[in-house]
C-alpha positions as YAML, in Angstrom:
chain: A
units: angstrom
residues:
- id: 1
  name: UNK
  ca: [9.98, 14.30, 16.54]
- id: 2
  name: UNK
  ca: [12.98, 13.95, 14.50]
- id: 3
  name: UNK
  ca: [14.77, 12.17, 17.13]
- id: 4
  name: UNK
  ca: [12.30, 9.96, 17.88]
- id: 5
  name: UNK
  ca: [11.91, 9.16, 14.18]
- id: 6
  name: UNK
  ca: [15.90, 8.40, 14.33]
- id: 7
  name: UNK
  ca: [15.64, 6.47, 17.42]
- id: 8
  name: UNK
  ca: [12.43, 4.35, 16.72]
- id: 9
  name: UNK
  ca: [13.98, 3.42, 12.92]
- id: 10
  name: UNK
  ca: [17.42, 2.45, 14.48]
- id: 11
  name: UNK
  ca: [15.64, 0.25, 17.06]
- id: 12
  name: UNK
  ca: [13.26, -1.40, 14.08]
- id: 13
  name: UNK
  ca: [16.51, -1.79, 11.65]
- id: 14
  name: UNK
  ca: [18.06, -3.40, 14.52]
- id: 15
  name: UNK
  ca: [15.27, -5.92, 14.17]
- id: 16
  name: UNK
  ca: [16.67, -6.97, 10.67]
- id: 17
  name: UNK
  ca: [20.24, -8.38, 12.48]
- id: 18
  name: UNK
  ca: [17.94, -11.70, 12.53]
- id: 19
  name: UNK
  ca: [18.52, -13.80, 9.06]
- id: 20
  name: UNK
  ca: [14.73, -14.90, 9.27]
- id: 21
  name: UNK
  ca: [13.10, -11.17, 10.11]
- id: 22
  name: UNK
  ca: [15.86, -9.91, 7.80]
- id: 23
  name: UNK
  ca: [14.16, -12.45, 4.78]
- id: 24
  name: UNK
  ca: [10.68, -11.96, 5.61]
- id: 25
  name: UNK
  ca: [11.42, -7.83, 5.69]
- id: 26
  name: UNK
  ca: [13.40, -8.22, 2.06]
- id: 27
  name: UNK
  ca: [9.96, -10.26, 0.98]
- id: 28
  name: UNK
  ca: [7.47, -7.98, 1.74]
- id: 29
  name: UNK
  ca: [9.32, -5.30, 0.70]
- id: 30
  name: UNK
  ca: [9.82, -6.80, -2.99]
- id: 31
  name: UNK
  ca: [6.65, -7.95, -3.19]
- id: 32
  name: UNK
  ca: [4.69, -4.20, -2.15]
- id: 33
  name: UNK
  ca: [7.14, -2.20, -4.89]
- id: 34
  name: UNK
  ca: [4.36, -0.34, -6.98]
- id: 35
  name: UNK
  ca: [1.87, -1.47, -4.92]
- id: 36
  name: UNK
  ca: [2.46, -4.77, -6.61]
- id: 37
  name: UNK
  ca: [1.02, -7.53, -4.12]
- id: 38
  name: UNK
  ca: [-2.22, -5.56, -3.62]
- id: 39
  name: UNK
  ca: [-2.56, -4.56, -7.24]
- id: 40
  name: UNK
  ca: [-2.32, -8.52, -7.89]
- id: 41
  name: UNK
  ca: [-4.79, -9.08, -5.05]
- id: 42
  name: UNK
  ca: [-7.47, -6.82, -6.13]
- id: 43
  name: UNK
  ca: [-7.24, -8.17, -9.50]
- id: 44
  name: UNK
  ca: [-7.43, -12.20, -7.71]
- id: 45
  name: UNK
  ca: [-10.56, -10.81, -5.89]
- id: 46
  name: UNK
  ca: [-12.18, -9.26, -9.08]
- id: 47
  name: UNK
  ca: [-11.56, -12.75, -10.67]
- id: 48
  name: UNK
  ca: [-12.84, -14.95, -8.13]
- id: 49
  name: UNK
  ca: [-15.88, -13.22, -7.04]
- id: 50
  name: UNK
  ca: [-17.44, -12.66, -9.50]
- id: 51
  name: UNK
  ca: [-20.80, -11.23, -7.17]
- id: 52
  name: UNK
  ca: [-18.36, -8.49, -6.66]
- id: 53
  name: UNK
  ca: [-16.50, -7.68, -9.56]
- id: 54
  name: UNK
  ca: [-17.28, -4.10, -10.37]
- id: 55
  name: UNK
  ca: [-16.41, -3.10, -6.22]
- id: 56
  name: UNK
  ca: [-13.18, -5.27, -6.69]
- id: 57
  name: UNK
  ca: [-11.69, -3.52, -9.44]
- id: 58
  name: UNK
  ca: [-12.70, -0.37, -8.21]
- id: 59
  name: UNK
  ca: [-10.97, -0.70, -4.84]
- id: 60
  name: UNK
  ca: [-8.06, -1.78, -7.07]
- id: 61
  name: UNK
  ca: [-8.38, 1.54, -8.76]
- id: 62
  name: UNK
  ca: [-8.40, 3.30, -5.45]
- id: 63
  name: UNK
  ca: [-5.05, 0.92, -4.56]
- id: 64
  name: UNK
  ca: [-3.46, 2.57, -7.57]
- id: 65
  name: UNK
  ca: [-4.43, 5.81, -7.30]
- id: 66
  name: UNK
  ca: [-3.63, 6.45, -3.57]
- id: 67
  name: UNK
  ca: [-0.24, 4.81, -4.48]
- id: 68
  name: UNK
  ca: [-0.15, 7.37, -7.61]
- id: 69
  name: UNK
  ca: [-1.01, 9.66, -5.16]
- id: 70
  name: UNK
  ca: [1.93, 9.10, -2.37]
- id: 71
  name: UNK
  ca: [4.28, 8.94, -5.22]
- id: 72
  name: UNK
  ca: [3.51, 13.28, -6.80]
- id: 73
  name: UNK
  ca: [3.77, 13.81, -2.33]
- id: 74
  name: UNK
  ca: [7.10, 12.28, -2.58]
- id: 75
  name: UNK
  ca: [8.50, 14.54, -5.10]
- id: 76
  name: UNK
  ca: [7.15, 17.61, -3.99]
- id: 77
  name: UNK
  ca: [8.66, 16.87, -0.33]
- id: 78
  name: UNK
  ca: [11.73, 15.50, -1.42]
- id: 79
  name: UNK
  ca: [12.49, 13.91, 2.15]
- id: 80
  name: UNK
  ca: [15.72, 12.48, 1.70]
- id: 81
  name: UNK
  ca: [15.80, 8.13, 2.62]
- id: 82
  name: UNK
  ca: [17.55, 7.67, 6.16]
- id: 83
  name: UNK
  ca: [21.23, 8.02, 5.93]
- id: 84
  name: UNK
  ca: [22.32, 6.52, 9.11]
- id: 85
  name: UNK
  ca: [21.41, 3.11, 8.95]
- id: 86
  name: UNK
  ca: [22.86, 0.56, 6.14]
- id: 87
  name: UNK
  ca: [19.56, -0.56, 3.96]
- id: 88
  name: UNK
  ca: [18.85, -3.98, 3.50]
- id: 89
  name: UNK
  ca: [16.99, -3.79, -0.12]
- id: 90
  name: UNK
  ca: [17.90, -1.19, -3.03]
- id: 91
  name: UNK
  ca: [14.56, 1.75, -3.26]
- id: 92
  name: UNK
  ca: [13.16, 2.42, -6.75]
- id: 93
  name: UNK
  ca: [13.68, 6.32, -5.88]
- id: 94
  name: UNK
  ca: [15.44, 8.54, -3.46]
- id: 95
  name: UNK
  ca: [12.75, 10.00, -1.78]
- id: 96
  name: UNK
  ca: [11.25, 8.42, 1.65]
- id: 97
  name: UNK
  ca: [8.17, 10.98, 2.65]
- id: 98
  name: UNK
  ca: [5.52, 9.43, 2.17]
- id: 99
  name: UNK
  ca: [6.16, 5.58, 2.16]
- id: 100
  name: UNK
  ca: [4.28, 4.57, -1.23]
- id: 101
  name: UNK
  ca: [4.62, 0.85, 0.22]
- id: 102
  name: UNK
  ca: [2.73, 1.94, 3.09]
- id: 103
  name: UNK
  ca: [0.05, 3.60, 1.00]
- id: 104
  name: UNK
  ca: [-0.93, 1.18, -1.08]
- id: 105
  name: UNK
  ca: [-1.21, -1.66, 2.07]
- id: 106
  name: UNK
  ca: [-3.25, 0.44, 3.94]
- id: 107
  name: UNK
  ca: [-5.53, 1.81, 1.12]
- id: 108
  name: UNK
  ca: [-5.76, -2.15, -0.06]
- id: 109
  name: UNK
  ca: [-6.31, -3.02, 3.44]
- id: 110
  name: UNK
  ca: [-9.42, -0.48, 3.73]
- id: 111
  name: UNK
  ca: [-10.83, -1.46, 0.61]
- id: 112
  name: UNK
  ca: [-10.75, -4.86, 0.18]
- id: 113
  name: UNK
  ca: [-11.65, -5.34, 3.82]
- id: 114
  name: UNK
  ca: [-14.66, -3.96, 2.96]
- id: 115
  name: UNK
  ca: [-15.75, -6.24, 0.64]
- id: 116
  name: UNK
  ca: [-15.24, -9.53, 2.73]
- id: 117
  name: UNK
  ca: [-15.11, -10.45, 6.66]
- id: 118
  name: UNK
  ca: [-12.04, -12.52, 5.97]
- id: 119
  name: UNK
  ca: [-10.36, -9.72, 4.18]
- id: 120
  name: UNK
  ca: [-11.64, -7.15, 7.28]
- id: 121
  name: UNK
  ca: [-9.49, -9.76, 9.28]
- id: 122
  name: UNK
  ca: [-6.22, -10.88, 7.34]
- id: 123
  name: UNK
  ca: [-5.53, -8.06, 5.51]
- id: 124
  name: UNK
  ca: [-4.46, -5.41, 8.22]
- id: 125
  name: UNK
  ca: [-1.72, -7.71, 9.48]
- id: 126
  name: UNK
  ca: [-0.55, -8.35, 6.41]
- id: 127
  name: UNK
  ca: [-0.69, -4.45, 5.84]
- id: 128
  name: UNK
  ca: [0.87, -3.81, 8.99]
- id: 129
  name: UNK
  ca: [3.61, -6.33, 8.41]
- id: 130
  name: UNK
  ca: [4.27, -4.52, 5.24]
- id: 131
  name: UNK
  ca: [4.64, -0.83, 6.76]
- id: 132
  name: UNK
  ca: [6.61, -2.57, 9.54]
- id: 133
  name: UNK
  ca: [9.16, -4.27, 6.80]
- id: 134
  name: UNK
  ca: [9.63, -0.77, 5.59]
- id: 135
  name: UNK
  ca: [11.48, 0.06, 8.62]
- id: 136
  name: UNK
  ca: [13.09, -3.03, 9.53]
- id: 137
  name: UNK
  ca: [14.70, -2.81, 6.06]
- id: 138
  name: UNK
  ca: [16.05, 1.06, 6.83]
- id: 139
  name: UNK
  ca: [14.25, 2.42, 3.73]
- id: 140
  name: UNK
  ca: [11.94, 4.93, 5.26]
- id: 141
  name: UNK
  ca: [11.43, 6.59, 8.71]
- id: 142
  name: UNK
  ca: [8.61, 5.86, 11.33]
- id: 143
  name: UNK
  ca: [6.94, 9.19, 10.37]
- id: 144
  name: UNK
  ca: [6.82, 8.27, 6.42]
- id: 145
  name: UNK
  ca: [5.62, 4.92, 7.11]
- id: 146
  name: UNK
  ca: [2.36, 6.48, 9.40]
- id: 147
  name: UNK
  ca: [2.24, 9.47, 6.59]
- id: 148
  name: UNK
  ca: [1.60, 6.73, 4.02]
- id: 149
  name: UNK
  ca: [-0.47, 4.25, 6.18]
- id: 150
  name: UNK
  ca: [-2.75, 7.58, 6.71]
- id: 151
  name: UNK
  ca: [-3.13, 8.41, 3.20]
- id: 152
  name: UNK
  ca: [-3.62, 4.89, 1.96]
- id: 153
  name: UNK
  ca: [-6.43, 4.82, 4.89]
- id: 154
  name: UNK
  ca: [-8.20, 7.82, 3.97]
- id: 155
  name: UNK
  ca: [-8.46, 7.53, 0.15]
- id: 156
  name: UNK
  ca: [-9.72, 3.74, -0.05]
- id: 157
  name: UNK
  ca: [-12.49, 5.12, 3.13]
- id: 158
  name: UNK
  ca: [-13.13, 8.27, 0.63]
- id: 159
  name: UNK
  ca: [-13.62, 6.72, -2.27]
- id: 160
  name: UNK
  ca: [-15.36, 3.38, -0.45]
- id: 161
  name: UNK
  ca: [-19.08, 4.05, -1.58]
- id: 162
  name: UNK
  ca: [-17.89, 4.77, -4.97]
- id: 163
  name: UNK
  ca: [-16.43, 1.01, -4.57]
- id: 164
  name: UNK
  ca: [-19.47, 0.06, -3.49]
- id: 165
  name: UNK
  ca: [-22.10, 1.13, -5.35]
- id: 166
  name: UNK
  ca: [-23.71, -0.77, -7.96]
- id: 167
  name: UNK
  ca: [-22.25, 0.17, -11.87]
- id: 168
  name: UNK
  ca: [-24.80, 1.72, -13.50]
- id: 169
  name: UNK
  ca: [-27.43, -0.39, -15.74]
- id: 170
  name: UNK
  ca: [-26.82, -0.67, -19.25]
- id: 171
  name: UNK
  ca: [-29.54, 1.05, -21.46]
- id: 172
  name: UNK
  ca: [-32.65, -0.94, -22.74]
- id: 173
  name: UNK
  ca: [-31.66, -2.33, -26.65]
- id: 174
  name: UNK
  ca: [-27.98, -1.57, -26.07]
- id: 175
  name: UNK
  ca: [-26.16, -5.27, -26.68]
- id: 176
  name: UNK
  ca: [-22.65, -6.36, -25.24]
- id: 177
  name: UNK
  ca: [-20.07, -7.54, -27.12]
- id: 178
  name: UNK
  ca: [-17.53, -9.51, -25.83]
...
């Protein structure tokens, strides 16, 4: 496995030699950092459909917290980032196992794809672009980006009827104020 992992990441890196995969890699890459781009999305979704508010910002929450979550895996694994290829974008920490950027697309990916067909359709290559940049930037290996992608995956499906169900009604004489 670990040669593989060395093999497949050289081979993606290698990728990254073009100027215009090289850009779009260094993109997605600064745009996932904290889960930003799908922490920004959830929020977009919350505020523009309105029907759906409550599951929006609850899949958000589920964004966050599987990214939370990759980030405590990280520092209890302590996977050194790859060594032996030159990176193309500076890392926010030194650790590689689990990719966080990978988390976050893939639990954003699950979630919000649940709450719209055209979500259910762009979001997974958009995800999938962003676990790929991961690699074509040299930042993480093949194994950290799947480790991630996984447990993105399987929080946003855990937590999806959660999302989904309806918040609770407010009590009868109990007035809002906002």
């Amino acid at each position: 496995m670990h040669d593989m992992d060395h093999r497949l990441l050289v081979s993606l890196r290698g990728c990254g030699g073009d100027p215009r995969v090289a850009a779009a890699a260094r993109a997605l890459s600064h745009s996932g950092e904290h889960g930003a781009l799908w922490l920004a999305a959830g929020l977009a979704g919350a505020a523009l459909d309105r029907e759906r508010r409550t599951a929006w910002l609850r899949g958000t929450a589920l964004t966050a917290t599987a990214h939370l979550v990759s980030m405590g895996v990280k520092r209890l694994v302590r996977r050194p980032r790859p060594g032996h290829v030159a990176p193309l974008v500076r890392t926010a920490g030194r650790h590689s196992f689990p990719s966080s950027h990978a988390t976050s697309a893939a639990a954003a990916a699950v979630a919000y794809g649940a709450l719209r067909p055209a979500g259910a359709r762009l979001l997974p290559p958009l995800a999938a672009a962003m676990c790929l940049s991961r690699l074509v930037v040299g930042v993480h290996y093949p194994s950290d980006v799947a480790a991630g992608a996984a447990l993105g995956a399987v929080t946003a499906y855990a937590g999806g009827p959660w999302m989904r169900r309806a918040p609770a009604p407010r009590p009868i004489g109990v007035r809002h104020h906002g």
